[in-house]
Amino acid sequence: MQETILIIEDEPKVARLARDYLEKNNYRVLIAGDGQSGLAMARREKPDLLVLDLMLPVMDGLDVCRALRRESDVPIIMLTARAEETDRLIGLEIGADDYITKPFSPRELVARTRALLRRAKGRVYQSGIIRAGDLEMNTENHTLSLAGKAIHLTRIEFNILEILAEHPGQIFSRAQLLENLHGVAYVGYDRSIDAHVKNLRRKIEEDPANPKYILTVYAVGYKFREE
Ligand code: CA
């Protein structure tokens, strides 16, 4: 079945470029030129994925994202004009799944779209068992094995790994990981996540300095590898 992508972008050139590439890759594409009509279109058309520009007339991308997140889990890729860390962090924290910095390569957009849609179908997570490479994680009885050998993790390490591994490729900020662990992001405690990740890597990575499972996303946070 053909999947529908809604692009909410006020620059016609950018929207057309994205549309052409997505259509070439067999997606159905809709375009909205401002936040308000984009939100209305998302509600009406129920697209499979959204490409959402941050700076939009009438209603900006963050407000669109916030509004949509209250009512749906539709995957959202944010487009940010600047390489500003705060923009990316805010976008991810209010529920965007990924971001791309402009100017972007349309090929990268297609690749991210494909990865997000695959992930949204929940192909990796089944019946409490998460497998990736040599890792096998059982989230029911909280055990982990590496190439068949049991690995002991602390509760917090297990939870961090579980959050990341359940969503391969999805970027989590430190604050998001903390919030998942404690139900709230304690300001100033962000860096405690780094210590846990360091310990986790020592236990599961062949070469902790060159990790294959838990990857650092520069200036943002962490993600689990994609197959
Ligand atoms: Ca814009």
CSV table of C-alpha atoms and ligand atoms in Angstrom, one decimal:
chain,number,residue,atom,x,y,z
A,1,MET,CA,0.0,0.0,0.0
A,2,GLN,CA,1.3,3.4,-0.9
A,3,GLU,CA,2.1,5.5,2.2
A,4,THR,CA,1.2,9.2,2.4
A,5,ILE,CA,3.7,11.9,3.5
A,6,LEU,CA,2.5,15.3,4.4
A,7,ILE,CA,5.1,18.1,3.9
A,8,ILE,CA,4.4,21.3,5.9
A,9,GLU,CA,6.8,23.8,4.5
A,10,ASP,CA,6.3,27.5,3.4
A,11,GLU,CA,9.2,27.6,0.9
A,12,PRO,CA,7.8,26.2,-2.3
A,13,LYS,CA,11.2,25.3,-3.7
A,14,VAL,CA,12.1,23.2,-0.7
A,15,ALA,CA,8.6,21.6,-0.6
A,16,ARG,CA,8.8,20.7,-4.3
A,17,LEU,CA,12.3,19.2,-4.1
A,18,ALA,CA,11.2,17.0,-1.2
A,19,ARG,CA,8.0,16.0,-3.0
A,20,ASP,CA,9.8,15.1,-6.2
A,21,TYR,CA,12.2,12.7,-4.4
A,22,LEU,CA,9.5,11.2,-2.2
A,23,GLU,CA,7.2,10.6,-5.2
A,24,LYS,CA,10.1,9.0,-7.1
A,25,ASN,CA,10.3,6.6,-4.2
A,26,ASN,CA,6.7,5.7,-4.5
A,27,TYR,CA,5.2,7.8,-1.7
A,28,ARG,CA,2.0,9.8,-2.1
A,29,VAL,CA,2.8,13.4,-1.1
A,30,LEU,CA,0.7,16.2,0.2
A,31,ILE,CA,1.9,19.8,0.8
A,32,ALA,CA,0.7,22.5,3.1
A,33,GLY,CA,2.2,26.0,3.1
A,34,ASP,CA,1.6,27.1,6.6
A,35,GLY,CA,1.1,25.6,10.1
A,36,GLN,CA,-2.6,26.0,10.5
A,37,SER,CA,-3.6,24.5,7.1
A,38,GLY,CA,-1.0,21.8,7.7
A,39,LEU,CA,-2.5,20.8,11.0
A,40,ALA,CA,-6.0,20.7,9.5
A,41,MET,CA,-4.7,18.6,6.6
A,42,ALA,CA,-2.9,16.2,9.0
A,43,ARG,CA,-6.2,15.7,10.9
A,44,ARG,CA,-8.2,15.2,7.7
A,45,GLU,CA,-5.8,13.1,5.6
A,46,LYS,CA,-4.2,11.1,8.5
A,47,PRO,CA,-0.8,10.8,6.7
A,48,ASP,CA,1.7,8.0,7.6
A,49,LEU,CA,4.4,10.5,8.2
A,50,LEU,CA,5.0,14.3,8.5
A,51,VAL,CA,7.8,16.4,7.3
A,52,LEU,CA,7.4,19.6,9.3
A,53,ASP,CA,9.3,22.8,8.9
A,54,LEU,CA,10.1,24.6,12.1
A,55,MET,CA,9.7,28.2,10.9
A,56,LEU,CA,6.2,28.5,9.4
A,57,PRO,CA,3.7,31.4,9.0
A,58,VAL,CA,0.4,31.5,10.9
A,59,MET,CA,1.4,28.7,13.3
A,60,ASP,CA,5.0,27.5,13.8
A,61,GLY,CA,6.2,24.0,13.5
A,62,LEU,CA,6.6,23.5,17.2
A,63,ASP,CA,3.0,24.4,17.9
A,64,VAL,CA,1.9,22.1,15.1
A,65,CYS,CA,4.0,19.3,16.6
A,66,ARG,CA,2.6,19.9,20.1
A,67,ALA,CA,-1.0,19.9,18.9
A,68,LEU,CA,-0.5,16.7,16.9
A,69,ARG,CA,1.3,14.9,19.7
A,70,ARG,CA,-1.8,15.3,21.9
A,71,GLU,CA,-3.8,13.3,19.4
A,72,SER,CA,-1.6,11.0,17.4
A,73,ASP,CA,1.7,9.0,17.2
A,74,VAL,CA,2.3,9.9,13.5
A,75,PRO,CA,6.1,9.9,12.9
A,76,ILE,CA,7.4,13.5,12.5
A,77,ILE,CA,10.6,14.7,10.9
A,78,MET,CA,11.4,18.3,11.7
A,79,LEU,CA,13.2,20.5,9.3
A,80,THR,CA,15.4,23.1,11.1
A,81,ALA,CA,17.0,26.0,9.2
A,82,ARG,CA,19.9,26.5,11.5
A,83,ALA,CA,22.2,24.0,13.1
A,84,GLU,CA,21.0,25.3,16.4
A,85,GLU,CA,21.2,22.8,19.2
A,86,THR,CA,18.2,24.3,21.1
A,87,ASP,CA,15.9,24.0,18.1
A,88,ARG,CA,16.7,20.4,17.7
A,89,LEU,CA,16.4,19.6,21.4
A,90,ILE,CA,13.0,21.4,21.7
A,91,GLY,CA,11.7,19.6,18.6
A,92,LEU,CA,12.7,16.2,19.9
A,93,GLU,CA,11.4,17.0,23.4
A,94,ILE,CA,8.0,18.0,22.2
A,95,GLY,CA,7.7,14.7,20.3
A,96,ALA,CA,9.3,15.0,16.9
A,97,ASP,CA,11.0,11.6,16.0
A,98,ASP,CA,13.9,12.9,14.0
A,99,TYR,CA,15.2,16.2,12.5
A,100,ILE,CA,17.0,17.2,9.4
A,101,THR,CA,19.0,20.5,9.1
A,102,LYS,CA,18.5,22.6,6.1
A,103,PRO,CA,19.8,22.6,3.5
A,104,PHE,CA,19.3,18.9,3.3
A,105,SER,CA,20.0,16.2,0.8
A,106,PRO,CA,16.7,14.9,-0.6
A,107,ARG,CA,18.2,11.4,-0.5
A,108,GLU,CA,18.8,11.7,3.2
A,109,LEU,CA,15.2,12.7,3.6
A,110,VAL,CA,14.0,9.6,1.8
A,111,ALA,CA,16.3,7.4,3.9
A,112,ARG,CA,15.1,8.9,7.1
A,113,THR,CA,11.5,8.6,6.0
A,114,ARG,CA,11.9,5.0,5.1
A,115,ALA,CA,13.6,4.3,8.5
A,116,LEU,CA,10.9,6.0,10.5
A,117,LEU,CA,8.1,4.3,8.7
A,118,ARG,CA,9.7,0.9,9.2
A,119,ARG,CA,10.2,1.7,12.9
A,120,ALA,CA,6.6,2.9,13.2
A,121,LYS,CA,5.5,-0.6,12.1
A,122,GLY,CA,7.1,-1.9,15.2
A,123,ARG,CA,9.0,-4.7,13.5
A,124,VAL,CA,11.8,-5.0,16.1
A,125,TYR,CA,9.8,-5.2,19.3
A,126,GLN,CA,7.9,-8.4,19.7
A,127,SER,CA,6.7,-10.3,22.8
A,128,GLY,CA,9.2,-8.8,25.2
A,129,ILE,CA,12.3,-10.0,23.3
A,130,ILE,CA,14.5,-7.4,21.6
A,131,ARG,CA,17.3,-8.7,19.4
A,132,ALA,CA,20.1,-6.7,17.8
A,133,GLY,CA,23.3,-8.2,16.7
A,134,ASP,CA,24.6,-10.5,19.5
A,135,LEU,CA,22.3,-8.9,22.0
A,136,GLU,CA,19.1,-10.4,23.2
A,137,MET,CA,17.1,-8.6,25.8
A,138,ASN,CA,14.1,-10.0,27.6
A,139,THR,CA,12.0,-7.1,28.9
A,140,GLU,CA,9.6,-9.4,30.8
A,141,ASN,CA,12.1,-11.0,33.1
A,142,HIS,CA,14.8,-8.2,32.8
A,143,THR,CA,17.6,-10.3,31.5
A,144,LEU,CA,20.2,-9.6,28.9
A,145,SER,CA,22.6,-11.9,27.0
A,146,LEU,CA,25.4,-11.1,24.7
A,147,ALA,CA,26.3,-13.9,22.3
A,148,GLY,CA,24.4,-16.3,24.6
A,149,LYS,CA,26.3,-15.2,27.7
A,150,ALA,CA,24.3,-13.6,30.5
A,151,ILE,CA,25.2,-9.9,31.3
A,152,HIS,CA,24.3,-8.3,34.5
A,153,LEU,CA,22.9,-4.8,34.3
A,154,THR,CA,21.7,-2.5,37.1
A,155,ARG,CA,18.0,-1.5,36.9
A,156,ILE,CA,18.8,1.9,35.5
A,157,GLU,CA,21.2,0.5,32.9
A,158,PHE,CA,18.6,-2.0,31.8
A,159,ASN,CA,16.0,0.7,31.5
A,160,ILE,CA,18.2,3.0,29.5
A,161,LEU,CA,19.1,0.1,27.1
A,162,GLU,CA,15.5,-0.9,26.9
A,163,ILE,CA,14.3,2.6,25.9
A,164,LEU,CA,17.0,2.9,23.3
A,165,ALA,CA,16.7,-0.6,21.9
A,166,GLU,CA,13.0,-0.5,21.6
A,167,HIS,CA,13.4,2.4,19.2
A,168,PRO,CA,16.4,1.7,17.0
A,169,GLY,CA,17.6,4.8,15.2
A,170,GLN,CA,15.5,7.2,17.3
A,171,ILE,CA,17.4,9.9,19.0
A,172,PHE,CA,16.9,10.5,22.7
A,173,SER,CA,18.2,13.5,24.5
A,174,ARG,CA,19.6,13.0,28.0
A,175,ALA,CA,16.6,14.8,29.4
A,176,GLN,CA,14.2,12.5,27.6
A,177,LEU,CA,16.1,9.4,28.9
A,178,LEU,CA,16.0,10.8,32.4
A,179,GLU,CA,12.3,11.6,32.1
A,180,ASN,CA,11.7,8.0,31.0
A,181,LEU,CA,13.5,6.7,34.0
A,182,HIS,CA,12.1,9.0,36.7
A,183,GLY,CA,8.9,10.4,35.1
A,184,VAL,CA,10.5,13.8,35.3
A,185,ALA,CA,13.7,15.4,33.8
A,186,TYR,CA,15.7,16.8,36.7
A,187,VAL,CA,17.4,19.9,35.6
A,188,GLY,CA,21.1,19.6,35.9
A,189,TYR,CA,21.2,15.8,36.1
A,190,ASP,CA,21.4,15.3,32.4
A,191,ARG,CA,25.0,14.2,32.6
A,192,SER,CA,24.3,11.3,35.0
A,193,ILE,CA,23.0,9.6,31.9
A,194,ASP,CA,26.5,9.7,30.4
A,195,ALA,CA,27.9,7.8,33.4
A,196,HIS,CA,25.3,5.0,33.0
A,197,VAL,CA,25.9,4.8,29.2
A,198,LYS,CA,29.6,4.6,29.9
A,199,ASN,CA,29.0,1.6,32.2
A,200,LEU,CA,26.6,0.0,29.7
A,201,ARG,CA,29.1,0.3,27.0
A,202,ARG,CA,31.8,-1.3,29.1
A,203,LYS,CA,29.4,-4.3,29.6
A,204,ILE,CA,28.0,-4.8,26.1
A,205,GLU,CA,30.4,-3.2,23.6
A,206,GLU,CA,33.4,-5.1,22.2
A,207,ASP,CA,35.2,-1.8,22.0
A,208,PRO,CA,33.5,0.8,24.3
A,209,ALA,CA,35.5,3.6,22.7
A,210,ASN,CA,34.0,2.7,19.3
A,211,PRO,CA,30.5,1.5,20.2
A,212,LYS,CA,28.3,-0.5,17.8
A,213,TYR,CA,25.1,-0.6,19.8
A,214,ILE,CA,24.6,2.7,21.7
A,215,LEU,CA,25.7,5.5,19.5
A,216,THR,CA,26.3,9.1,20.6
A,217,VAL,CA,24.5,11.8,18.6
A,218,TYR,CA,26.7,14.8,18.9
A,219,ALA,CA,25.3,17.7,20.9
A,220,VAL,CA,21.9,15.9,21.3
A,221,GLY,CA,22.0,12.5,23.0
A,222,TYR,CA,22.0,8.9,22.2
A,223,LYS,CA,20.4,6.4,19.8
A,224,PHE,CA,20.5,2.6,19.4
A,225,ARG,CA,21.9,1.3,16.1
A,226,GLU,CA,19.6,0.5,13.2
A,227,GLU,CA,19.9,-2.8,11.5
B,1,CA,CA,10.1,28.0,6.8
